[in-house]
Tab-separated table of C-alpha atoms in Angstrom:
chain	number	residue	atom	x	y	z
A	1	UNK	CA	23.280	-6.857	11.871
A	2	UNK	CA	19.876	-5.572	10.353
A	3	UNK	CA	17.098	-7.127	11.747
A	4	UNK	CA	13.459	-6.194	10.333
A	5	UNK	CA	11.564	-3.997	7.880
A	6	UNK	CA	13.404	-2.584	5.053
A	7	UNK	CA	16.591	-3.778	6.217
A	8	UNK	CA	15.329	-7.112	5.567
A	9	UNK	CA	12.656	-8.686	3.751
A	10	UNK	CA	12.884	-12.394	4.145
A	11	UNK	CA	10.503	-14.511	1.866
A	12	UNK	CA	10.226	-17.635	0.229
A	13	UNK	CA	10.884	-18.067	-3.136
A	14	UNK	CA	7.892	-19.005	-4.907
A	15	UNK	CA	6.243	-16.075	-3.027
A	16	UNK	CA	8.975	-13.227	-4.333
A	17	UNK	CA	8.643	-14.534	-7.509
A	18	UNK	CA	5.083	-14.247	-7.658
A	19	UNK	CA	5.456	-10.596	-5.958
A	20	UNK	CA	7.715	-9.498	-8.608
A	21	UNK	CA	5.405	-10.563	-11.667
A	22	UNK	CA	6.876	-11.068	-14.757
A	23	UNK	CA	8.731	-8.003	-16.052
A	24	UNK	CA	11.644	-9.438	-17.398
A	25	UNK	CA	13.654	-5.958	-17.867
A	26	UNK	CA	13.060	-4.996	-13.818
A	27	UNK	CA	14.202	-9.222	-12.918
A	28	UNK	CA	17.315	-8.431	-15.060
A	29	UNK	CA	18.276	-5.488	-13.489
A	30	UNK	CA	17.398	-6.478	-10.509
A	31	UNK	CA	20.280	-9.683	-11.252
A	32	UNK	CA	22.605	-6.956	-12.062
A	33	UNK	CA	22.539	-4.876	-9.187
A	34	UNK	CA	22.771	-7.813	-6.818
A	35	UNK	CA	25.744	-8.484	-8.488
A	36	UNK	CA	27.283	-5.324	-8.207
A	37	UNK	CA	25.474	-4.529	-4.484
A	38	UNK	CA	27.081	-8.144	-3.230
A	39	UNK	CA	30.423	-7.377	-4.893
A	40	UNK	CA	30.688	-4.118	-2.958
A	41	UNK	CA	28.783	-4.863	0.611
A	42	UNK	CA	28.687	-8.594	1.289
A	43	UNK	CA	25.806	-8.297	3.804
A	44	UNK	CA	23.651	-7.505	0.924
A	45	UNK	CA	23.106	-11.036	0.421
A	46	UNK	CA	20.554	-11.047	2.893
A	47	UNK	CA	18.373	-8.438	1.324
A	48	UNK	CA	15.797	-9.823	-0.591
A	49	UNK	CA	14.629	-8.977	-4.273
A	50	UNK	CA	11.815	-6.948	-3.362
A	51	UNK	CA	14.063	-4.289	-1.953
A	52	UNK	CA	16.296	-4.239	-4.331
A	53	UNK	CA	13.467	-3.181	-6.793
A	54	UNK	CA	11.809	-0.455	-4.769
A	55	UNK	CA	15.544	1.334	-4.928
A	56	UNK	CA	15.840	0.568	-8.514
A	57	UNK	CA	12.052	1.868	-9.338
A	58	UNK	CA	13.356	4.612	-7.268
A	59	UNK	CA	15.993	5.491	-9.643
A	60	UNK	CA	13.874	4.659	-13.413
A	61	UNK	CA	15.396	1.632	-13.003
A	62	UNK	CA	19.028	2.891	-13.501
A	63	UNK	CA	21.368	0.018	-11.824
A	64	UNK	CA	24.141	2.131	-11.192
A	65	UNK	CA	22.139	4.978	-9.681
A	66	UNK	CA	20.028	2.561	-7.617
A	67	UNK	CA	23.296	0.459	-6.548
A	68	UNK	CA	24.393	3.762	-5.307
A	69	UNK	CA	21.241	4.777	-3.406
A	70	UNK	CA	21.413	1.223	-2.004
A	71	UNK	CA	24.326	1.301	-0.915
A	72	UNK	CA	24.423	4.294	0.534
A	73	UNK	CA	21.320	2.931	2.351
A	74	UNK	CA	23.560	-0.189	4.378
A	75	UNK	CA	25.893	2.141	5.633
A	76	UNK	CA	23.249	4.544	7.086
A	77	UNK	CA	21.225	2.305	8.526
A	78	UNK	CA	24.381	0.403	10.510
A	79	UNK	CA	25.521	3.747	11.698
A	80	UNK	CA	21.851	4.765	12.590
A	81	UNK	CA	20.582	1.947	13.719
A	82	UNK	CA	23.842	0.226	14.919
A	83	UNK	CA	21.535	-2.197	17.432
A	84	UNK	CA	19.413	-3.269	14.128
A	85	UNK	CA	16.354	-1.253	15.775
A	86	UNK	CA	15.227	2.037	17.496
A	87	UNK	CA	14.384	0.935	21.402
A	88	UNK	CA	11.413	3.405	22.622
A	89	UNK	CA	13.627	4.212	25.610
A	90	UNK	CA	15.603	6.456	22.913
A	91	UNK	CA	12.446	8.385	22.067
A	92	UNK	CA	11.095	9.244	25.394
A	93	UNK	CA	10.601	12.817	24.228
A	94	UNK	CA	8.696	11.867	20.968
A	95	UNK	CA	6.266	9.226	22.856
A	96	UNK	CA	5.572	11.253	25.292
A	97	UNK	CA	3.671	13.211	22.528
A	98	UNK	CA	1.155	10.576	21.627
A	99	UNK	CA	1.235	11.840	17.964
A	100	UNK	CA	1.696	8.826	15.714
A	101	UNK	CA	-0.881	5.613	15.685
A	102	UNK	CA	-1.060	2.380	13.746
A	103	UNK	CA	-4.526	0.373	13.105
A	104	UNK	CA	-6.319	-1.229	10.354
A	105	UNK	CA	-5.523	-1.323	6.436
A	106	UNK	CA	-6.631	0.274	3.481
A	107	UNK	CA	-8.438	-1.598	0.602
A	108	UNK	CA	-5.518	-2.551	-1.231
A	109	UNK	CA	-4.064	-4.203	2.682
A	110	UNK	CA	-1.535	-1.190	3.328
A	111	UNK	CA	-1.283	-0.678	7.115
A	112	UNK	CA	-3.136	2.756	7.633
A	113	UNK	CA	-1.141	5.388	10.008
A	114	UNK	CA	-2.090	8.422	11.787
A	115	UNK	CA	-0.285	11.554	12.680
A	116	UNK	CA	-1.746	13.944	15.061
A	117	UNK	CA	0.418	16.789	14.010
A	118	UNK	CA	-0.831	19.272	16.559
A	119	UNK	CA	0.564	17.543	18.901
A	120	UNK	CA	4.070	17.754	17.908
A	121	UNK	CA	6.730	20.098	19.265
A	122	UNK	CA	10.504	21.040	19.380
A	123	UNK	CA	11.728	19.311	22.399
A	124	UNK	CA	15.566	19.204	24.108
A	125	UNK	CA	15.895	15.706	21.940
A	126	UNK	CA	16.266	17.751	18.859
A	127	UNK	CA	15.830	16.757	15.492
A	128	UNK	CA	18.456	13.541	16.162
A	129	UNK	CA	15.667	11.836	18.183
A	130	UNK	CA	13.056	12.910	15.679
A	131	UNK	CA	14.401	11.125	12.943
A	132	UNK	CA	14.972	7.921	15.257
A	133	UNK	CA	11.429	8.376	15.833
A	134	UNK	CA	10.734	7.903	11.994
A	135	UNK	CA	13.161	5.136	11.691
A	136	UNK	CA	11.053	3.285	14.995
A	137	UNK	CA	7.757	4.349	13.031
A	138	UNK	CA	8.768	2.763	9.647
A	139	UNK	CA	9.800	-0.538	10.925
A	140	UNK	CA	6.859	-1.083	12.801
A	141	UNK	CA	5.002	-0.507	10.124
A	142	UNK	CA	6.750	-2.664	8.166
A	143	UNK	CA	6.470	-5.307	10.293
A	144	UNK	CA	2.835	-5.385	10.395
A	145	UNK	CA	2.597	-5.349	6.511
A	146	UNK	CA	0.860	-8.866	5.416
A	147	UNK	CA	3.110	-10.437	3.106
A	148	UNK	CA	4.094	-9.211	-0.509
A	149	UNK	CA	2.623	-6.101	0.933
A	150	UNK	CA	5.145	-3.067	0.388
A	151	UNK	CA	3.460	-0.053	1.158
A	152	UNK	CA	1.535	1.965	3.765
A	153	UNK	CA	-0.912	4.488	3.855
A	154	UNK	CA	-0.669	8.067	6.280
A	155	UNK	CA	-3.670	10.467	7.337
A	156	UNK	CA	-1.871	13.602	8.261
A	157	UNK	CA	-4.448	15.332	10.355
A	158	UNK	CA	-3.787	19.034	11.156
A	159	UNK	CA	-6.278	19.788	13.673
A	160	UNK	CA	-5.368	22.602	15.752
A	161	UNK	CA	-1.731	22.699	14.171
A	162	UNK	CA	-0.179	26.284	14.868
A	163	UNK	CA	3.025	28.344	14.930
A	164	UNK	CA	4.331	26.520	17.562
A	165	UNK	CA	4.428	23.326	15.978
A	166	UNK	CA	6.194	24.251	12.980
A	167	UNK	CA	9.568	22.329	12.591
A	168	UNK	CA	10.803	22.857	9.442
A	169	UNK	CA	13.835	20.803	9.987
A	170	UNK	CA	12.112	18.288	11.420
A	171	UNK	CA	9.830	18.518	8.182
A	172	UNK	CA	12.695	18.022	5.829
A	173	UNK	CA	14.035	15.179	7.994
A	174	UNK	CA	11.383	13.057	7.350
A	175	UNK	CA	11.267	14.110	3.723
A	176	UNK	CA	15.374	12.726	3.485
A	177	UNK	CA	14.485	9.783	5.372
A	178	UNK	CA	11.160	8.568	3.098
A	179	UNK	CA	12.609	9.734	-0.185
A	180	UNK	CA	16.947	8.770	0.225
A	181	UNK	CA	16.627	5.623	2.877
A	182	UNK	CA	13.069	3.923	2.270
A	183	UNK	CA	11.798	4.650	-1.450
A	184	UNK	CA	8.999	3.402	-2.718
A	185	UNK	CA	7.275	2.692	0.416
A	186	UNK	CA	5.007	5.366	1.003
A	187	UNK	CA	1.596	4.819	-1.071
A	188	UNK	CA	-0.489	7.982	0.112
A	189	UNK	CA	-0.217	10.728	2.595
A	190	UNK	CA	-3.795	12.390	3.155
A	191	UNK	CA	-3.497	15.847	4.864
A	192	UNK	CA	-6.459	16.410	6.771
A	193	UNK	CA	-8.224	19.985	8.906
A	194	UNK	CA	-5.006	21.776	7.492
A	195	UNK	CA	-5.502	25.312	8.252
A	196	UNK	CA	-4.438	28.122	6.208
A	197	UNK	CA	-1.515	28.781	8.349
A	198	UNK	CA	-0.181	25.616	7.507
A	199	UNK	CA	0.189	26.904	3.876
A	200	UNK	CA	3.271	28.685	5.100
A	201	UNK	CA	5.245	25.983	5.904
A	202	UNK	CA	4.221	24.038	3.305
A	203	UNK	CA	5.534	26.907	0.633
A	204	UNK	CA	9.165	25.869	2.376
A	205	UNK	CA	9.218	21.854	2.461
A	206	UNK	CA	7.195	21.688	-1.201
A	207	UNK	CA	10.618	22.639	-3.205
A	208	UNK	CA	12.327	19.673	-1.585
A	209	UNK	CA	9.777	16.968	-2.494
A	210	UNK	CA	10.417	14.728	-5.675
A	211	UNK	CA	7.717	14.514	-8.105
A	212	UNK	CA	7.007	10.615	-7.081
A	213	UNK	CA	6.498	11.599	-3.583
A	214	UNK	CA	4.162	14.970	-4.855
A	215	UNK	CA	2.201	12.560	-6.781
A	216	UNK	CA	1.258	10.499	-3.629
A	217	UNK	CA	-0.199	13.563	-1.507
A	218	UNK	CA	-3.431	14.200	-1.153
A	219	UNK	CA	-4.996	17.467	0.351
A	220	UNK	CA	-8.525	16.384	1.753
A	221	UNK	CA	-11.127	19.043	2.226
A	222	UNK	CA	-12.902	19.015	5.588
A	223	UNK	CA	-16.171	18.235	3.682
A	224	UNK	CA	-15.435	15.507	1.959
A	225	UNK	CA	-13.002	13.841	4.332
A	226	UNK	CA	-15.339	10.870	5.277
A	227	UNK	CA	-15.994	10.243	1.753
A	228	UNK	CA	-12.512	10.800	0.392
A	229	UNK	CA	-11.460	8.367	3.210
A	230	UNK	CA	-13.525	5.944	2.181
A	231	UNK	CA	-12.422	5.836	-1.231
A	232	UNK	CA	-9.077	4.044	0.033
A	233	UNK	CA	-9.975	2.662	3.348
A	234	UNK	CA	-13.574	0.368	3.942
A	235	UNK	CA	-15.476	1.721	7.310
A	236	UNK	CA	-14.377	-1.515	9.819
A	237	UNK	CA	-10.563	0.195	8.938
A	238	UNK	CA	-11.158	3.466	9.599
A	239	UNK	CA	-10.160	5.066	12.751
A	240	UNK	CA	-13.661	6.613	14.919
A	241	UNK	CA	-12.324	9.931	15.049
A	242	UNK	CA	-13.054	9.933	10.597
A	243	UNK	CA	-16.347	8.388	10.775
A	244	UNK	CA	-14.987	4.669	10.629
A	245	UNK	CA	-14.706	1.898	13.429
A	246	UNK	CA	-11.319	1.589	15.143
A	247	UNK	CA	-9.729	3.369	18.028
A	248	UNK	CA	-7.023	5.299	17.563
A	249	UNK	CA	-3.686	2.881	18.676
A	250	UNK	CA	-0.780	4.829	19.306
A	251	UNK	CA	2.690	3.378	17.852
A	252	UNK	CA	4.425	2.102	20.677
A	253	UNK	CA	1.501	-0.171	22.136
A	254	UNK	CA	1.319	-1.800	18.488
């Protein structure tokens, strides 16, 4: 059984309704997909209406296409995630890293993230334990996200990223996961300090990102990073090492 973050959003009802607004065409197709989602995978019923939508916003609001997505969703998440979360004990090669952090929010109350990409390497866990590493990273987030709240915020810093942490397939991991298991929850990546090398890489993974996800991505130039930071995220919220106010807190102490 699923137990947090995008497996589950549980809320009250006046809340929800209040979160989904008043777009009568989305709360209609949102009735029909529960319908069809319930009718195929009973343990739907405990998803809420909110996640139904970011899969159906996902898919231009096709209810077929989205059911689909969905669906395919609840079976990868009980084969993944067969204990309803990622224990750190699984990830002892990705913590030992120290590459991800979680503090503060961003003016519009998105939990702000930070990846220290230079710090990341190939290990003997392989890409497997990567991508449990994502799945542990998401629902933390998630569960830190203030209520009605369905997005989160990443810098991507860069800083003394080289050959030897390039990981293309661990690169297009992520991508899969974000775009094909948790849609519509990423609300900007900033890439910070990336260094021409970088470019390289990024020629390989661009092809494979969809236009929504493009649109969210941000290149920031080392110049205007403070300012460009700022624009999103007030000073008490940002991390020290951009100018701002908080330490950095790494993932698994959140």
């Amino acid at each position: 059984m699923m137990k947090n973050s995008d497996n589950i959003n549980h809320s009250n009802g006046n809340e929800e309704q209040d979160n989904l607004g008043s777009n009568e065409i989305e709360k209609t197709k949102i009735c029909l997909m529960r319908t069809f989602v319930e009718a195929q995978d009973p343990s739907s019923k405990e998803v809420d209406d909110l996640t139904l939508r970011r899969f159906l916003r996902a898919r231009d609001l096709d209810v077929e296409k989205a059911s689909a997505m969905f669906l395919k969703y609840l079976k990868w998440r009980r084969s993944f995630v067969p204990n309803g979360s990622i224990s750190p004990s699984e990830l002892k090669n990705e913590i030992q890293q120290n590459k991800m952090f979680l503090q503060g929010s961003d003016k519009k109350g998105r939990p702000v993230g930070v990846l220290l990409a230079g710090r990341h390497f190939q290990h003997k866990g392989g890409v497997d334990e990567f991508k449990r590493f994502i799945v542990y990273i998401f629902d933390k987030i998630f569960a830190r996200m203030p209520p009605g709240q369905e997005k989160f915020l990443v810098i991507g810093d860069l800083e003394g990223w080289g050959y030897t942490n390039c990981d293309i397939r661990a690169y297009l991991a992520a991508l899969s996961l974000v775009q094909d298991y948790f849609p519509e929850r990423l609300g900007k990546l900033f890439i910070v300090h990336a260094p021409y090398i970088f470019m390289a890489a990024w020629k390989i993974v661009y092809p494979f990102i969809d236009i929504k996800t493009r649109n969210k991505i941000v290149f920031v130039e080392n110049k205007k990073l403070k300012s460009t930071l700022l624009e999103e995220i007030e000073e008490s919220q940002l991390p020290e090492t951009y100018g701002g106010q908080l330490p950095l807190i790494p993932i698994q102490d959140t």
